[in-house]
Amino acid sequence: MSLIRTTRFTADAADADLVLERRGQLIAAIRAQYGGPTETRLIRVDERTWVDMWRWESPEILSAALAGAPHLPEAAVAFAVACDVTAEQGELVAEDGWIR
């Protein structure tokens, strides 16, 4: 069962490059430590608002990552530029692919 964890946050528009750089470092650290996420997508809604979606292949891997990530230095650095952070997760129930 695949799960999607979605995190919405804001960041100063001048920090866009930092958001991208630090997000990449965080993803690499979490993958090295926990073996996931298997897929990520980042959406820039406007100058300040971002939505980050990470796909996890099992609830166990996601739970382990959620428990351990706050102890990773890359997490503290990544979230230092993020404000108004909210997150939710759910089971992926349909996957239709991209329509172009």
Coordinates of N, CA, C and O in Angstrom, one line a residue:
M1 N 0.8 -1.2 0.0 CA 0.0 0.0 0.0 C 0.9 1.2 0.0 O 1.7 1.4 0.9
S2 N 0.8 2.1 -1.0 CA 1.5 3.3 -1.1 C 0.8 4.4 -0.3 O -0.4 4.5 -0.3
L3 N 1.6 5.2 0.3 CA 1.1 6.4 1.1 C 1.7 7.7 0.5 O 2.8 7.6 0.0
I4 N 0.9 8.7 0.5 CA 1.4 10.0 0.1 C 1.4 10.9 1.3 O 0.4 11.1 2.0
R5 N 2.5 11.5 1.6 CA 2.6 12.5 2.7 C 2.8 13.9 2.0 O 3.7 14.1 1.2
T6 N 1.9 14.8 2.3 CA 1.9 16.1 1.7 C 2.2 17.2 2.8 O 1.6 17.2 3.8
T7 N 3.2 18.0 2.5 CA 3.6 19.0 3.4 C 3.5 20.4 2.7 O 4.0 20.6 1.6
R8 N 2.7 21.3 3.3 CA 2.5 22.6 2.8 C 3.3 23.6 3.7 O 3.2 23.5 4.9
F9 N 4.0 24.5 3.1 CA 4.7 25.5 3.9 C 4.9 26.8 3.1 O 4.7 26.8 1.9
T10 N 5.3 27.8 3.8 CA 5.7 29.0 3.1 C 7.2 29.3 3.4 O 7.8 28.8 4.3
A11 N 7.8 30.1 2.5 CA 9.2 30.5 2.6 C 9.3 31.8 2.0 O 8.6 32.1 1.0
D12 N 10.3 32.6 2.4 CA 10.5 33.9 1.8 C 10.9 33.6 0.4 O 11.7 32.7 0.0
A13 N 10.4 34.4 -0.5 CA 10.6 34.3 -2.0 C 12.1 34.3 -2.3 O 12.6 33.7 -3.2
A14 N 12.9 35.1 -1.5 CA 14.3 35.2 -1.7 C 15.1 33.9 -1.4 O 16.2 33.7 -1.7
D15 N 14.4 33.0 -0.6 CA 15.0 31.8 -0.2 C 14.7 30.6 -1.1 O 14.9 29.4 -0.8
A16 N 14.1 30.8 -2.3 CA 13.7 29.7 -3.2 C 14.8 28.8 -3.5 O 14.7 27.5 -3.5
D17 N 16.0 29.3 -3.8 CA 17.1 28.4 -4.1 C 17.5 27.6 -2.8 O 17.9 26.4 -3.0
L18 N 17.5 28.2 -1.7 CA 17.7 27.5 -0.4 C 16.7 26.4 -0.2 O 17.1 25.3 0.2
V19 N 15.5 26.6 -0.5 CA 14.4 25.6 -0.3 C 14.8 24.4 -1.2 O 14.7 23.3 -0.7
L20 N 15.1 24.6 -2.4 CA 15.4 23.5 -3.3 C 16.7 22.8 -2.9 O 16.7 21.5 -2.9
E21 N 17.7 23.5 -2.5 CA 19.0 22.9 -2.1 C 18.8 22.0 -0.8 O 19.2 20.9 -0.8
R22 N 18.2 22.6 0.2 CA 18.0 22.0 1.4 C 17.0 20.8 1.4 O 17.2 19.8 2.0
R23 N 16.0 20.9 0.5 CA 15.0 19.8 0.3 C 15.8 18.6 -0.3 O 15.6 17.5 0.1
G24 N 16.6 18.9 -1.3 CA 17.4 17.8 -1.9 C 18.3 17.1 -0.9 O 18.4 15.9 -0.9
Q25 N 18.9 17.9 0.0 CA 19.8 17.3 1.0 C 19.0 16.5 2.0 O 19.4 15.4 2.4
L26 N 17.8 16.9 2.3 CA 17.0 16.2 3.3 C 16.5 14.9 2.6 O 16.5 13.9 3.3
I27 N 16.0 15.0 1.4 CA 15.6 13.7 0.7 C 16.7 12.7 0.7 O 16.5 11.5 1.0
A28 N 17.9 13.1 0.3 CA 19.0 12.2 0.2 C 19.3 11.6 1.6 O 19.6 10.4 1.7
A29 N 19.3 12.4 2.7 CA 19.6 11.9 4.0 C 18.5 10.9 4.4 O 18.8 9.8 5.0
I30 N 17.2 11.2 4.2 CA 16.1 10.3 4.6 C 16.2 9.0 3.8 O 16.0 7.9 4.3
R31 N 16.5 9.1 2.5 CA 16.6 7.9 1.7 C 17.7 7.0 2.1 O 17.6 5.8 2.2
A32 N 18.9 7.6 2.5 CA 20.0 6.8 3.0 C 19.7 6.1 4.3 O 20.1 5.0 4.5
Q33 N 19.0 6.8 5.1 CA 18.7 6.3 6.5 C 17.5 5.3 6.5 O 17.5 4.3 7.2
Y34 N 16.4 5.6 5.7 CA 15.2 4.8 5.8 C 14.7 4.1 4.5 O 13.7 3.4 4.5
G35 N 15.4 4.3 3.4 CA 15.0 3.7 2.2 C 13.8 4.2 1.5 O 13.2 3.6 0.6
G36 N 13.4 5.4 1.8 CA 12.3 6.1 1.1 C 12.4 7.5 1.3 O 13.3 8.0 2.1
P37 N 11.7 8.3 0.7 CA 10.5 8.1 -0.2 C 11.0 7.5 -1.5 O 12.1 7.7 -2.0
T38 N 10.0 6.9 -2.2 CA 10.3 6.3 -3.5 C 10.1 7.4 -4.6 O 10.6 7.2 -5.7
E39 N 9.3 8.4 -4.3 CA 9.1 9.5 -5.3 C 8.8 10.7 -4.6 O 8.1 10.7 -3.5
T40 N 9.2 11.9 -5.1 CA 8.8 13.2 -4.6 C 8.4 14.1 -5.7 O 8.9 14.0 -6.8
R41 N 7.6 15.1 -5.3 CA 7.2 16.1 -6.2 C 7.0 17.4 -5.4 O 6.4 17.4 -4.3
L42 N 7.5 18.5 -5.9 CA 7.5 19.8 -5.3 C 6.7 20.7 -6.2 O 7.0 20.9 -7.4
I43 N 5.7 21.4 -5.6 CA 4.9 22.3 -6.4 C 5.1 23.7 -5.7 O 4.9 23.8 -4.5
R44 N 5.3 24.7 -6.6 CA 5.4 26.1 -6.1 C 4.1 26.7 -6.5 O 3.8 27.0 -7.6
V45 N 3.3 27.0 -5.4 CA 1.9 27.5 -5.6 C 2.0 29.0 -6.0 O 1.3 29.5 -6.9
D46 N 2.8 29.8 -5.3 CA 3.0 31.2 -5.6 C 4.4 31.5 -5.1 O 5.2 30.7 -4.8
E47 N 4.7 32.8 -5.0 CA 6.0 33.3 -4.6 C 6.5 32.7 -3.3 O 7.7 32.5 -3.1
R48 N 5.6 32.5 -2.4 CA 5.9 32.0 -1.0 C 5.4 30.6 -0.6 O 5.9 30.1 0.3
T49 N 4.5 30.1 -1.3 CA 3.8 28.9 -0.9 C 4.3 27.7 -1.7 O 4.3 27.7 -2.9
W50 N 4.6 26.6 -1.0 CA 5.0 25.3 -1.6 C 4.2 24.2 -1.1 O 3.7 24.2 0.0
V51 N 4.1 23.2 -1.9 CA 3.4 21.9 -1.5 C 4.4 20.8 -2.0 O 4.8 20.7 -3.1
D52 N 4.8 20.0 -1.0 CA 5.8 18.9 -1.2 C 5.1 17.6 -1.0 O 4.5 17.3 0.1
M53 N 5.1 16.7 -2.0 CA 4.4 15.4 -1.9 C 5.5 14.3 -2.0 O 6.3 14.3 -2.9
W54 N 5.5 13.4 -1.0 CA 6.4 12.3 -0.9 C 5.7 11.0 -0.9 O 4.7 10.8 -0.1
R55 N 6.1 10.0 -1.8 CA 5.4 8.7 -1.8 C 6.2 7.7 -1.0 O 7.4 7.6 -1.2
W56 N 5.5 7.0 -0.2 CA 6.1 5.9 0.6 C 5.4 4.6 0.3 O 4.2 4.5 0.1
E57 N 6.2 3.5 0.2 CA 5.7 2.2 -0.1 C 5.1 1.4 1.0 O 4.5 0.4 0.8
S58 N 5.3 1.9 2.3 CA 4.7 1.1 3.4 C 4.6 2.1 4.6 O 5.4 3.0 4.7
P59 N 3.6 1.8 5.4 CA 3.4 2.6 6.6 C 4.6 2.5 7.6 O 4.9 3.4 8.3
E60 N 5.2 1.3 7.6 CA 6.3 1.1 8.5 C 7.5 2.0 8.1 O 8.2 2.6 9.0
I61 N 7.8 2.1 6.8 CA 8.9 3.0 6.4 C 8.6 4.4 6.7 O 9.5 5.2 7.2
L62 N 7.4 4.9 6.4 CA 7.0 6.2 6.7 C 7.1 6.5 8.2 O 7.6 7.5 8.6
S63 N 6.5 5.6 9.0 CA 6.6 5.8 10.5 C 8.0 5.9 11.0 O 8.3 6.8 11.8
A64 N 8.9 5.1 10.5 CA 10.3 5.1 10.9 C 10.9 6.5 10.6 O 11.6 7.1 11.4
A65 N 10.6 6.9 9.3 CA 11.2 8.2 8.9 C 10.6 9.4 9.7 O 11.4 10.3 10.0
L66 N 9.3 9.3 9.9 CA 8.7 10.4 10.7 C 9.3 10.5 12.1 O 9.5 11.6 12.7
A67 N 9.6 9.3 12.7 CA 10.1 9.3 14.1 C 11.6 9.7 14.1 O 12.0 10.4 15.0
G68 N 12.3 9.4 13.1 CA 13.8 9.6 13.1 C 14.2 10.9 12.4 O 15.2 11.5 12.7
A69 N 13.4 11.4 11.5 CA 13.8 12.6 10.7 C 14.1 13.8 11.6 O 15.0 14.6 11.3
P70 N 13.3 14.1 12.6 CA 13.6 15.3 13.4 C 15.0 15.3 14.1 O 15.5 16.3 14.4
H71 N 15.7 14.1 14.1 CA 17.0 14.0 14.7 C 18.1 14.2 13.6 O 19.3 14.2 13.9
L72 N 17.7 14.3 12.3 CA 18.7 14.5 11.3 C 19.0 15.9 11.1 O 18.2 16.8 11.1
P73 N 20.3 16.3 11.1 CA 20.7 17.7 10.9 C 20.1 18.3 9.6 O 19.8 19.5 9.6
E74 N 20.0 17.5 8.6 CA 19.4 18.0 7.3 C 17.9 18.5 7.5 O 17.5 19.4 6.8
A75 N 17.2 17.9 8.4 CA 15.8 18.3 8.7 C 15.8 19.6 9.3 O 15.0 20.5 8.9
A76 N 16.6 19.9 10.3 CA 16.6 21.2 11.0 C 17.0 22.3 10.0 O 16.4 23.3 10.0
V77 N 18.0 22.0 9.2 CA 18.4 23.0 8.2 C 17.3 23.3 7.2 O 17.1 24.4 6.8
A78 N 16.7 22.2 6.7 CA 15.6 22.4 5.7 C 14.5 23.2 6.3 O 13.9 24.1 5.6
F79 N 14.0 22.8 7.5 CA 12.9 23.5 8.0 C 13.2 24.9 8.6 O 12.3 25.6 9.0
A80 N 14.5 25.2 8.7 CA 14.8 26.6 9.1 C 14.3 27.7 8.2 O 14.1 28.8 8.6
V81 N 14.1 27.3 6.9 CA 13.6 28.3 6.0 C 12.1 28.2 5.7 O 11.5 29.0 5.0
A82 N 11.5 27.2 6.4 CA 10.0 27.0 6.2 C 9.2 27.6 7.3 O 9.6 27.5 8.5
C83 N 8.1 28.1 7.0 CA 7.1 28.7 8.0 C 5.8 28.1 7.7 O 5.5 27.6 6.6
D84 N 4.9 28.2 8.7 CA 3.5 27.8 8.5 C 3.4 26.4 8.0 O 2.6 26.1 7.0
V85 N 4.1 25.5 8.5 CA 4.2 24.1 8.0 C 3.0 23.3 8.5 O 2.7 23.3 9.7
T86 N 2.3 22.6 7.6 CA 1.3 21.7 7.9 C 1.5 20.4 7.0 O 2.1 20.5 5.9
A87 N 1.1 19.3 7.5 CA 1.3 18.0 6.8 C 0.1 17.1 7.0 O -0.6 17.2 8.0
E88 N -0.1 16.3 6.0 CA -1.2 15.3 6.1 C -0.7 14.1 5.2 O 0.1 14.3 4.4
Q89 N -1.3 13.0 5.5 CA -0.9 11.8 4.7 C -2.2 10.9 4.5 O -3.1 11.0 5.2
G90 N -2.1 10.1 3.4 CA -3.2 9.3 3.1 C -2.8 8.2 2.2 O -1.7 8.2 1.6
E91 N -3.6 7.2 2.0 CA -3.4 6.0 1.2 C -3.6 6.4 -0.3 O -4.7 7.0 -0.6
L92 N -2.7 6.0 -1.1 CA -2.9 6.3 -2.6 C -3.9 5.2 -3.1 O -3.6 4.0 -3.0
V93 N -5.0 5.6 -3.6 CA -6.1 4.7 -4.0 C -6.3 4.6 -5.5 O -6.9 3.7 -6.0
A94 N -5.7 5.5 -6.3 CA -5.8 5.5 -7.7 C -4.6 6.2 -8.3 O -4.1 7.2 -7.8
E95 N -4.1 5.6 -9.4 CA -2.9 6.3 -10.0 C -3.1 6.1 -11.5 O -3.1 5.1 -12.1
D96 N -3.5 7.2 -12.2 CA -3.8 7.2 -13.6 C -2.7 7.7 -14.5 O -2.9 7.7 -15.7
G97 N -1.6 8.2 -13.9 CA -0.5 8.7 -14.8 C -0.8 10.1 -15.2 O -1.9 10.7 -14.8
W98 N 0.1 10.7 -16.0 CA -0.1 12.1 -16.4 C -0.7 12.2 -17.7 O -0.4 11.4 -18.6
I99 N -1.6 13.1 -17.8 CA -2.3 13.4 -19.1 C -1.6 14.6 -19.7 O -1.5 15.6 -19.1
R100 N -1.2 14.5 -20.9 CA -0.6 15.7 -21.6 C -1.4 16.2 -22.7 O -2.1 15.5 -23.4

